[in-house]
Amino acid sequence: MMKFLLMLLFMIPLCFLKKMFWLIQMMLFIMMFMMMNMTLKMNLFCNLSYFMSFDIMSYGFILLSMLICILMIMSSENLLKINFHINFFLFNIIFLLLMLYLIFSMMNMFLFYLFFEASLIPTLFLIIGWGYQPERIMAGMYLLFYTLFMSLPLLMGIFYTFNEVMSMMIYFLKFFNSNSYILYFSMIMAFLVKMPMYFVHLWLPKAHVEASVSGSMILAGIMLKLGGYGLLRLMIFLQKINLKLNYIMIVISLLGGFYISLKCFCQVDIKSLIAYSSVAHMSLVISGIMIMNYWGFIGSYVLMIGHGLCSSGMFCLGNIMYERVHSRSLYINKGMMNFMPSMSLWWFLLVSSNMACPPSLNLVGEISLINSLVSWSWLSMILLMLISFFSAGYSLYLYSYTQHGEVYSGIYSYYMGVSREYLLLMLHWIPLNLLILKIDYSMIWF
């Protein structure tokens, strides 16, 4: 565990040397392959140290964080070309990965909270520092205040729990079963805002639209998953009270997911559409966690991993088009199949994964979530049918609107996709669709 931590720490000085852009990316690749070769005991906490350890859930999320951070560097070659504060950008990514690594491997509740909040700072810099429009400052403030406003009750809840249990270790919480309404809401609201749940989701589309491609990738790929990870970890001692109140969260999530799916059809900004589709997917994840059964937990875990890869890849595609056309409007990005036929294939592959086509991880996640929701109440079938149907609907709308149609006459110069971009998309798509061959790692671990 500590070797990766030290490797990340010693990479920080490299960020400030000249011509280190690709070297840092290669070192992160090496680190990821070292991580993949670690032996893992399936259902136990392993690699224990004084304050860190991980199980299969942490392992999946840490690998996802490493992959997304590597791909963030790969997608931001434009910054290297114009030499736009490149050293600080690399430092930001390494610092963010360090925070994420610590969040996912922390077994101490207070330290988990500390790094959970610390990950906000580099994300905020990515939005404010490398975003495109002047509104990015407002978007950064939305992100900061939504998250911080709900985080103070979480801190109070952690201190109260420590007072009751006399320990902050997450794996001792199973001996303490809370029945307090206030503790329940104070513990879960910070994670529901992070996911985001409907009603507290307004920061997400703003942050996505204003962020640079790397900011969007980390927001969609990892930041949304922090909420789900926190819920999966802390639900262990909120079981009794959750079984009384879960129907409220599930109904809000499912109705919100349906409404957001409809809202996707109203979007004219490509990034905004992908961001709203993330909210719809996360509503299923929240429902799965709140039901508190085996299928719901594994379904939400698999869907989070799948969505992290798929959504990040779609933001990359949106950025590739933005670099060509200098607009993200659906009215201007039309008929792209004429210009970039091979990129159209990648659009098709990632959009089909987004609507949970086989063999993507999203399909496995959605099947097990539908299983768990229908076992909880057959009435949820109605909303699940609508969410699944409209999910396919807005994915097709995005694909057909961008790839077909008459080309906008204002496009006067254009260049084809380069090998770096195809590699970037391939590294999103291959794990998303080939991990289904080792789905037992994700499905049989409780």
Short mmCIF file of C-alpha atoms in Angstrom, two decimals:
data_model
loop_
_atom_site.label_atom_id
_atom_site.label_comp_id
_atom_site.label_asym_id
_atom_site.label_seq_id
_atom_site.Cartn_x
_atom_site.Cartn_y
_atom_site.Cartn_z
CA MET A 1 0.00 0.00 0.00
CA MET A 2 2.67 2.49 1.03
CA LYS A 3 4.79 1.88 -2.06
CA PHE A 4 2.16 3.46 -4.33
CA LEU A 5 1.72 6.34 -1.90
CA LEU A 6 5.45 7.04 -1.88
CA MET A 7 5.68 6.68 -5.65
CA LEU A 8 2.98 9.35 -6.05
CA LEU A 9 4.69 11.63 -3.52
CA PHE A 10 8.06 11.35 -5.29
CA MET A 11 6.41 12.10 -8.64
CA ILE A 12 5.36 15.57 -7.42
CA PRO A 13 8.84 17.18 -7.92
CA LEU A 14 8.94 15.74 -11.46
CA CYS A 15 5.89 17.83 -12.37
CA PHE A 16 7.95 21.03 -12.13
CA LEU A 17 10.76 19.91 -14.45
CA LYS A 18 10.68 20.64 -18.17
CA LYS A 19 9.39 18.15 -20.74
CA MET A 20 7.87 15.78 -18.19
CA PHE A 21 4.37 15.62 -19.66
CA TRP A 22 4.56 12.15 -21.20
CA LEU A 23 7.06 10.74 -18.69
CA ILE A 24 4.60 11.27 -15.83
CA GLN A 25 1.92 9.55 -17.86
CA MET A 26 4.21 6.56 -18.49
CA MET A 27 5.08 6.35 -14.80
CA LEU A 28 1.38 6.31 -13.93
CA PHE A 29 0.92 3.48 -16.46
CA ILE A 30 3.70 1.50 -14.74
CA MET A 31 2.07 2.17 -11.38
CA MET A 32 -1.29 0.96 -12.67
CA PHE A 33 0.20 -2.28 -14.00
CA MET A 34 1.96 -2.86 -10.67
CA MET A 35 -1.40 -2.40 -8.97
CA MET A 36 -3.08 -4.84 -11.35
CA ASN A 37 -0.51 -7.50 -10.49
CA MET A 38 -1.19 -7.35 -6.77
CA THR A 39 -2.61 -10.42 -5.14
CA LEU A 40 -6.05 -9.81 -3.71
CA LYS A 41 -8.00 -11.91 -1.22
CA MET A 42 -11.51 -11.72 -2.56
CA ASN A 43 -13.68 -11.06 0.46
CA LEU A 44 -11.20 -9.83 3.06
CA PHE A 45 -9.46 -6.58 3.82
CA CYS A 46 -5.89 -7.15 2.70
CA ASN A 47 -2.60 -5.26 2.48
CA LEU A 48 -3.27 -3.92 5.96
CA SER A 49 -1.14 -1.18 7.46
CA TYR A 50 -1.80 1.04 10.49
CA PHE A 51 -4.41 3.17 8.80
CA MET A 52 -4.80 1.79 5.28
CA SER A 53 -6.12 -1.37 3.73
CA PHE A 54 -8.34 -2.33 0.88
CA ASP A 55 -10.82 -4.91 -0.24
CA ILE A 56 -12.12 -5.61 -3.75
CA MET A 57 -14.33 -2.51 -3.71
CA SER A 58 -11.43 -0.15 -2.97
CA TYR A 59 -9.27 -2.05 -5.45
CA GLY A 60 -11.69 -1.46 -8.34
CA PHE A 61 -12.05 2.22 -7.58
CA ILE A 62 -8.30 2.80 -7.14
CA LEU A 63 -7.58 1.17 -10.50
CA LEU A 64 -10.32 3.28 -12.10
CA SER A 65 -8.80 6.45 -10.56
CA MET A 66 -5.36 5.61 -11.92
CA LEU A 67 -6.70 4.87 -15.40
CA ILE A 68 -8.80 8.05 -15.55
CA CYS A 69 -5.86 10.21 -14.39
CA ILE A 70 -3.63 8.68 -17.10
CA LEU A 71 -6.30 9.34 -19.73
CA MET A 72 -6.76 12.92 -18.45
CA ILE A 73 -3.13 13.63 -19.31
CA MET A 74 -3.54 11.91 -22.68
CA SER A 75 -6.62 13.96 -23.56
CA SER A 76 -5.02 17.30 -22.61
CA GLU A 77 -2.30 17.43 -25.26
CA ASN A 78 -3.72 20.79 -26.34
CA LEU A 79 -2.37 22.31 -23.10
CA LEU A 80 1.10 21.00 -23.99
CA LYS A 81 0.91 22.56 -27.48
CA ILE A 82 0.13 26.03 -26.17
CA ASN A 83 2.18 25.48 -22.96
CA PHE A 84 -0.67 26.60 -20.72
CA HIS A 85 0.57 26.19 -17.09
CA ILE A 86 1.47 22.61 -17.86
CA ASN A 87 3.53 21.99 -14.72
CA PHE A 88 0.77 23.09 -12.40
CA PHE A 89 -1.69 20.96 -14.40
CA LEU A 90 0.45 17.84 -13.85
CA PHE A 91 0.89 18.68 -10.17
CA ASN A 92 -2.89 19.03 -9.89
CA ILE A 93 -3.49 15.60 -11.40
CA ILE A 94 -0.88 13.88 -9.23
CA PHE A 95 -2.24 15.58 -6.10
CA LEU A 96 -5.79 14.57 -7.04
CA LEU A 97 -4.75 10.95 -7.62
CA LEU A 98 -2.96 10.98 -4.26
CA MET A 99 -6.17 12.15 -2.54
CA LEU A 100 -8.29 9.57 -4.37
CA TYR A 101 -5.85 6.78 -3.51
CA LEU A 102 -6.04 7.78 0.15
CA ILE A 103 -9.86 8.06 0.13
CA PHE A 104 -10.35 4.59 -1.30
CA SER A 105 -7.81 2.93 1.00
CA MET A 106 -8.69 4.66 4.28
CA MET A 107 -10.24 2.59 7.02
CA ASN A 108 -10.41 5.49 9.47
CA MET A 109 -13.64 7.48 9.16
CA PHE A 110 -12.17 10.85 10.03
CA LEU A 111 -9.26 10.51 7.60
CA PHE A 112 -11.71 9.31 4.97
CA TYR A 113 -13.70 12.52 5.52
CA LEU A 114 -10.54 14.65 5.44
CA PHE A 115 -9.35 13.34 2.07
CA PHE A 116 -12.93 13.30 0.76
CA GLU A 117 -12.96 17.09 1.27
CA ALA A 118 -9.35 17.58 0.13
CA SER A 119 -10.19 16.08 -3.28
CA LEU A 120 -12.42 19.13 -3.87
CA ILE A 121 -9.46 21.51 -4.10
CA PRO A 122 -7.69 20.09 -7.21
CA THR A 123 -11.09 19.54 -8.86
CA LEU A 124 -11.94 23.18 -8.26
CA PHE A 125 -8.60 24.24 -9.78
CA LEU A 126 -9.27 22.07 -12.84
CA ILE A 127 -12.62 23.81 -13.38
CA ILE A 128 -11.55 27.38 -12.62
CA GLY A 129 -8.01 27.19 -14.03
CA TRP A 130 -8.54 25.29 -17.29
CA GLY A 131 -12.24 25.81 -18.01
CA TYR A 132 -13.40 27.62 -21.14
CA GLN A 133 -16.10 30.21 -20.29
CA PRO A 134 -16.12 33.00 -17.71
CA GLU A 135 -19.04 31.25 -15.94
CA ARG A 136 -16.57 28.61 -14.70
CA ILE A 137 -16.04 30.59 -11.49
CA MET A 138 -19.77 30.39 -10.74
CA ALA A 139 -19.71 26.66 -11.53
CA GLY A 140 -16.76 26.19 -9.17
CA MET A 141 -18.63 28.01 -6.40
CA TYR A 142 -21.68 25.79 -6.96
CA LEU A 143 -19.51 22.69 -6.65
CA LEU A 144 -17.76 23.99 -3.54
CA PHE A 145 -20.78 25.19 -1.61
CA TYR A 146 -23.12 22.31 -2.45
CA THR A 147 -20.49 19.84 -1.25
CA LEU A 148 -19.24 21.78 1.78
CA PHE A 149 -22.72 22.69 3.00
CA MET A 150 -23.61 19.02 3.45
CA SER A 151 -20.18 17.97 4.69
CA LEU A 152 -20.30 19.65 8.09
CA PRO A 153 -23.20 17.41 9.29
CA LEU A 154 -21.14 14.41 8.12
CA LEU A 155 -18.23 15.54 10.30
CA MET A 156 -20.57 15.98 13.29
CA GLY A 157 -22.01 12.50 12.61
CA ILE A 158 -18.51 10.98 12.53
CA PHE A 159 -17.65 12.57 15.91
CA TYR A 160 -20.94 11.35 17.39
CA THR A 161 -20.24 7.83 16.12
CA PHE A 162 -16.76 7.95 17.62
CA ASN A 163 -18.30 8.95 20.95
CA GLU A 164 -20.65 5.94 20.80
CA VAL A 165 -18.34 3.24 19.43
CA MET A 166 -15.01 4.58 20.75
CA SER A 167 -13.39 3.76 17.43
CA MET A 168 -13.17 5.36 14.01
CA MET A 169 -12.32 2.20 12.12
CA ILE A 170 -14.94 1.46 9.48
CA TYR A 171 -14.73 -2.29 10.03
CA PHE A 172 -15.75 -1.92 13.72
CA LEU A 173 -18.97 -0.14 12.80
CA LYS A 174 -20.81 -3.40 12.28
CA PHE A 175 -21.04 -3.73 16.06
CA PHE A 176 -22.99 -0.47 16.28
CA ASN A 177 -26.46 -0.19 14.77
CA SER A 178 -27.84 3.33 14.83
CA ASN A 179 -31.54 4.15 15.05
CA SER A 180 -31.30 7.94 14.93
CA TYR A 181 -32.99 9.94 12.19
CA ILE A 182 -30.66 12.92 12.59
CA LEU A 183 -27.53 10.76 12.44
CA TYR A 184 -28.89 8.99 9.35
CA PHE A 185 -29.48 12.18 7.38
CA SER A 186 -26.27 13.86 8.54
CA MET A 187 -24.21 10.82 7.48
CA ILE A 188 -25.71 10.23 4.04
CA MET A 189 -26.54 13.71 2.72
CA ALA A 190 -22.91 14.60 1.89
CA PHE A 191 -22.67 11.46 -0.26
CA LEU A 192 -26.05 12.03 -1.92
CA VAL A 193 -24.96 15.54 -2.95
CA LYS A 194 -21.72 14.12 -4.34
CA MET A 195 -23.47 11.45 -6.39
CA PRO A 196 -25.63 13.63 -7.11
CA MET A 197 -29.18 12.75 -6.12
CA TYR A 198 -32.07 14.54 -7.80
CA PHE A 199 -32.89 17.88 -6.05
CA VAL A 200 -29.23 18.39 -5.11
CA HIS A 201 -27.86 17.79 -8.60
CA LEU A 202 -27.73 21.35 -9.94
CA TRP A 203 -23.98 21.78 -9.42
CA LEU A 204 -23.13 18.85 -11.71
CA PRO A 205 -24.32 20.07 -15.16
CA LYS A 206 -22.83 23.52 -14.44
CA ALA A 207 -19.46 22.08 -13.39
CA HIS A 208 -19.34 19.72 -16.39
CA VAL A 209 -20.22 22.34 -18.97
CA GLU A 210 -17.66 24.85 -17.69
CA ALA A 211 -14.81 22.40 -16.95
CA SER A 212 -12.04 21.49 -19.37
CA VAL A 213 -11.99 17.95 -20.75
CA SER A 214 -9.78 16.71 -17.90
CA GLY A 215 -12.12 18.30 -15.32
CA SER A 216 -15.15 16.65 -16.92
CA MET A 217 -13.40 13.28 -17.05
CA ILE A 218 -12.47 13.28 -13.38
CA LEU A 219 -15.90 14.57 -12.34
CA ALA A 220 -17.76 11.92 -14.31
CA GLY A 221 -15.24 9.14 -13.80
CA ILE A 222 -14.40 9.40 -10.10
CA MET A 223 -16.01 12.29 -8.21
CA LEU A 224 -19.54 10.93 -8.63
CA LYS A 225 -18.33 7.55 -7.43
CA LEU A 226 -17.02 8.95 -4.13
CA GLY A 227 -20.63 9.37 -2.99
CA GLY A 228 -21.52 5.79 -3.88
CA TYR A 229 -18.36 4.46 -2.25
CA GLY A 230 -19.10 6.40 0.96
CA LEU A 231 -22.66 5.06 1.06
CA LEU A 232 -21.52 1.47 0.48
CA ARG A 233 -19.01 1.80 3.33
CA LEU A 234 -21.19 3.61 5.90
CA MET A 235 -24.48 1.78 5.30
CA ILE A 236 -23.05 -0.94 7.54
CA PHE A 237 -24.29 0.74 10.73
CA LEU A 238 -27.32 2.59 9.31
CA GLN A 239 -29.19 -0.58 8.35
CA LYS A 240 -31.98 -0.42 10.91
CA ILE A 241 -32.95 3.19 10.23
CA ASN A 242 -32.39 2.83 6.47
CA LEU A 243 -34.99 0.08 6.24
CA LYS A 244 -37.53 2.56 7.64
CA LEU A 245 -36.61 5.46 5.38
CA ASN A 246 -35.27 3.88 2.21
CA TYR A 247 -38.55 4.18 0.28
CA ILE A 248 -38.25 8.01 0.37
CA MET A 249 -34.80 7.97 -1.22
CA ILE A 250 -35.74 5.32 -3.78
CA VAL A 251 -38.90 7.12 -4.90
CA ILE A 252 -37.08 10.48 -5.22
CA SER A 253 -34.23 8.83 -7.14
CA LEU A 254 -36.42 6.91 -9.56
CA LEU A 255 -38.79 9.81 -10.26
CA GLY A 256 -35.78 12.14 -10.57
CA GLY A 257 -34.04 9.70 -12.92
CA PHE A 258 -37.12 9.60 -15.14
CA TYR A 259 -37.48 13.39 -15.16
CA ILE A 260 -33.76 13.93 -15.90
CA SER A 261 -33.99 11.41 -18.76
CA LEU A 262 -36.71 13.56 -20.29
CA LYS A 263 -34.61 16.67 -19.67
CA CYS A 264 -31.78 15.12 -21.71
CA PHE A 265 -33.92 15.49 -24.83
CA CYS A 266 -34.07 19.27 -24.28
CA GLN A 267 -30.28 19.77 -24.23
CA VAL A 268 -28.48 21.44 -27.12
CA ASP A 269 -25.00 21.29 -25.55
CA ILE A 270 -23.26 17.93 -25.99
CA LYS A 271 -21.49 18.12 -22.61
CA SER A 272 -24.69 19.11 -20.85
CA LEU A 273 -26.53 16.11 -22.32
CA ILE A 274 -23.81 13.68 -21.17
CA ALA A 275 -23.79 15.32 -17.70
CA TYR A 276 -27.56 14.94 -17.30
CA SER A 277 -27.35 11.32 -18.44
CA SER A 278 -24.85 10.76 -15.58
CA VAL A 279 -27.46 12.01 -13.08
CA ALA A 280 -30.00 9.55 -14.53
CA HIS A 281 -27.55 6.65 -14.17
CA MET A 282 -26.58 7.62 -10.63
CA SER A 283 -30.26 7.66 -9.60
CA LEU A 284 -30.32 3.90 -10.27
CA VAL A 285 -27.14 3.47 -8.23
CA ILE A 286 -28.63 5.34 -5.24
CA SER A 287 -31.78 3.18 -5.41
CA GLY A 288 -29.68 0.00 -5.51
CA ILE A 289 -27.66 0.99 -2.44
CA MET A 290 -30.74 2.09 -0.47
CA ILE A 291 -32.51 -1.23 -0.95
CA MET A 292 -29.83 -2.92 1.15
CA ASN A 293 -29.75 -6.27 -0.59
CA TYR A 294 -26.93 -8.19 -2.27
CA TRP A 295 -28.06 -7.59 -5.86
CA GLY A 296 -28.46 -3.88 -5.22
CA PHE A 297 -24.97 -3.52 -3.74
CA ILE A 298 -23.09 -5.41 -6.44
CA GLY A 299 -25.23 -3.82 -9.17
CA SER A 300 -24.45 -0.31 -7.96
CA TYR A 301 -20.73 -1.14 -7.68
CA VAL A 302 -20.54 -2.57 -11.22
CA LEU A 303 -22.62 0.26 -12.70
CA MET A 304 -20.37 2.85 -11.03
CA ILE A 305 -17.23 1.29 -12.55
CA GLY A 306 -18.92 0.96 -15.96
CA HIS A 307 -20.34 4.46 -15.91
CA GLY A 308 -16.97 5.92 -14.89
CA LEU A 309 -15.33 4.53 -18.03
CA CYS A 310 -18.24 5.15 -20.39
CA SER A 311 -19.07 8.71 -19.34
CA SER A 312 -15.42 9.73 -19.31
CA GLY A 313 -15.01 8.37 -22.86
CA MET A 314 -18.05 10.31 -24.05
CA PHE A 315 -16.66 13.55 -22.62
CA CYS A 316 -13.44 12.82 -24.54
CA LEU A 317 -15.45 12.45 -27.74
CA GLY A 318 -17.27 15.71 -27.04
CA ASN A 319 -13.90 17.43 -26.55
CA ILE A 320 -12.44 15.95 -29.76
CA MET A 321 -15.32 17.56 -31.65
CA TYR A 322 -14.93 20.81 -29.69
CA GLU A 323 -11.24 21.01 -30.70
CA ARG A 324 -12.30 20.79 -34.37
CA VAL A 325 -15.43 22.93 -34.51
CA HIS A 326 -14.88 25.16 -31.44
CA SER A 327 -18.47 24.67 -30.43
CA ARG A 328 -20.34 22.08 -28.39
CA SER A 329 -23.76 22.94 -29.83
CA LEU A 330 -25.73 20.10 -31.41
CA TYR A 331 -26.91 22.53 -34.10
CA ILE A 332 -23.35 23.05 -35.33
CA ASN A 333 -21.87 19.57 -34.73
CA LYS A 334 -23.88 17.78 -37.41
CA GLY A 335 -22.94 15.36 -40.15
CA MET A 336 -19.67 14.44 -38.46
CA MET A 337 -19.73 11.06 -40.18
CA ASN A 338 -18.66 12.87 -43.37
CA PHE A 339 -15.56 14.32 -41.71
CA MET A 340 -14.49 11.61 -39.27
CA PRO A 341 -16.01 8.26 -40.25
CA SER A 342 -13.71 6.26 -37.96
CA MET A 343 -14.53 8.56 -35.01
CA SER A 344 -18.16 7.81 -35.75
CA LEU A 345 -17.46 4.16 -34.89
CA TRP A 346 -16.17 5.22 -31.46
CA TRP A 347 -19.25 7.38 -30.95
CA PHE A 348 -21.36 4.34 -31.74
CA LEU A 349 -19.42 2.03 -29.39
CA LEU A 350 -19.47 4.40 -26.41
CA VAL A 351 -23.07 5.56 -26.92
CA SER A 352 -24.19 1.92 -27.12
CA SER A 353 -22.36 1.19 -23.85
CA ASN A 354 -24.08 4.23 -22.33
CA MET A 355 -27.48 2.71 -23.08
CA ALA A 356 -26.32 -0.58 -21.49
CA CYS A 357 -25.84 -2.77 -24.56
CA PRO A 358 -23.99 -6.06 -24.16
CA PRO A 359 -21.17 -6.78 -23.47
CA SER A 360 -20.60 -3.61 -21.38
CA LEU A 361 -20.37 -3.48 -17.59
CA ASN A 362 -23.35 -1.09 -17.61
CA LEU A 363 -25.55 -3.98 -18.75
CA VAL A 364 -24.50 -6.25 -15.86
CA GLY A 365 -24.97 -3.40 -13.39
CA GLU A 366 -28.40 -2.44 -14.71
CA ILE A 367 -29.65 -6.04 -14.82
CA SER A 368 -28.75 -6.63 -11.18
CA LEU A 369 -30.17 -3.23 -10.15
CA ILE A 370 -33.44 -3.95 -11.95
CA ASN A 371 -33.49 -7.37 -10.23
CA SER A 372 -33.06 -5.81 -6.80
CA LEU A 373 -35.58 -2.99 -7.38
CA VAL A 374 -38.28 -5.32 -8.68
CA SER A 375 -37.71 -7.67 -5.73
CA TRP A 376 -38.29 -4.68 -3.43
CA SER A 377 -41.52 -3.56 -5.13
CA TRP A 378 -43.05 -4.55 -8.43
CA LEU A 379 -44.33 -0.97 -8.86
CA SER A 380 -40.77 0.20 -9.43
CA MET A 381 -40.95 -1.70 -12.74
CA ILE A 382 -42.91 1.18 -14.29
CA LEU A 383 -40.25 3.79 -13.61
CA LEU A 384 -37.44 1.37 -14.45
CA MET A 385 -39.00 0.68 -17.85
CA LEU A 386 -39.30 4.40 -18.53
CA ILE A 387 -35.72 5.17 -17.38
CA SER A 388 -34.27 2.32 -19.50
CA PHE A 389 -36.33 3.29 -22.55
CA PHE A 390 -35.48 6.98 -22.38
CA SER A 391 -31.83 6.16 -21.66
CA ALA A 392 -31.70 4.42 -25.04
CA GLY A 393 -33.70 7.34 -26.49
CA TYR A 394 -31.36 10.16 -25.52
CA SER A 395 -28.28 8.10 -26.39
CA LEU A 396 -29.64 7.56 -29.91
CA TYR A 397 -30.65 11.23 -30.08
CA LEU A 398 -27.07 12.26 -29.26
CA TYR A 399 -25.56 9.84 -31.77
CA SER A 400 -27.88 10.51 -34.70
CA TYR A 401 -27.90 14.28 -34.20
CA THR A 402 -24.09 14.57 -34.19
CA GLN A 403 -23.23 11.97 -36.83
CA HIS A 404 -25.99 12.41 -39.42
CA GLY A 405 -27.61 15.40 -41.05
CA GLU A 406 -26.39 18.25 -43.20
CA VAL A 407 -22.97 19.68 -42.41
CA TYR A 408 -22.92 23.20 -40.97
CA SER A 409 -21.70 25.57 -43.69
CA GLY A 410 -19.55 27.60 -41.26
CA ILE A 411 -17.01 24.76 -40.88
CA TYR A 412 -14.22 25.81 -43.20
CA SER A 413 -11.18 23.86 -41.96
CA TYR A 414 -10.98 20.46 -40.37
CA TYR A 415 -8.51 17.74 -39.47
CA MET A 416 -9.01 14.04 -38.94
CA GLY A 417 -8.57 12.08 -35.72
CA VAL A 418 -5.00 11.37 -34.62
CA SER A 419 -3.70 8.08 -33.22
CA ARG A 420 -3.50 9.53 -29.67
CA GLU A 421 -7.27 10.12 -29.71
CA TYR A 422 -8.05 6.62 -30.96
CA LEU A 423 -5.80 5.15 -28.25
CA LEU A 424 -7.53 7.34 -25.66
CA LEU A 425 -10.98 6.06 -26.69
CA MET A 426 -9.76 2.48 -26.94
CA LEU A 427 -8.42 2.60 -23.37
CA HIS A 428 -11.92 3.64 -22.24
CA TRP A 429 -13.80 1.08 -24.28
CA ILE A 430 -11.65 -2.06 -23.83
CA PRO A 431 -11.86 -2.29 -20.01
CA LEU A 432 -15.55 -1.32 -20.16
CA ASN A 433 -16.39 -4.25 -22.43
CA LEU A 434 -13.76 -6.86 -21.61
CA LEU A 435 -14.09 -6.73 -17.82
CA ILE A 436 -17.33 -8.65 -18.28
CA LEU A 437 -15.11 -11.73 -18.82
CA LYS A 438 -13.93 -11.40 -15.20
CA ILE A 439 -17.25 -10.27 -13.78
CA ASP A 440 -16.90 -12.75 -10.90
CA TYR A 441 -14.41 -10.29 -9.34
CA SER A 442 -17.16 -7.71 -9.15
CA MET A 443 -20.13 -9.95 -8.40
CA ILE A 444 -18.98 -12.51 -5.80
CA TRP A 445 -17.21 -10.56 -3.10
CA PHE A 446 -19.47 -9.90 -0.16
#
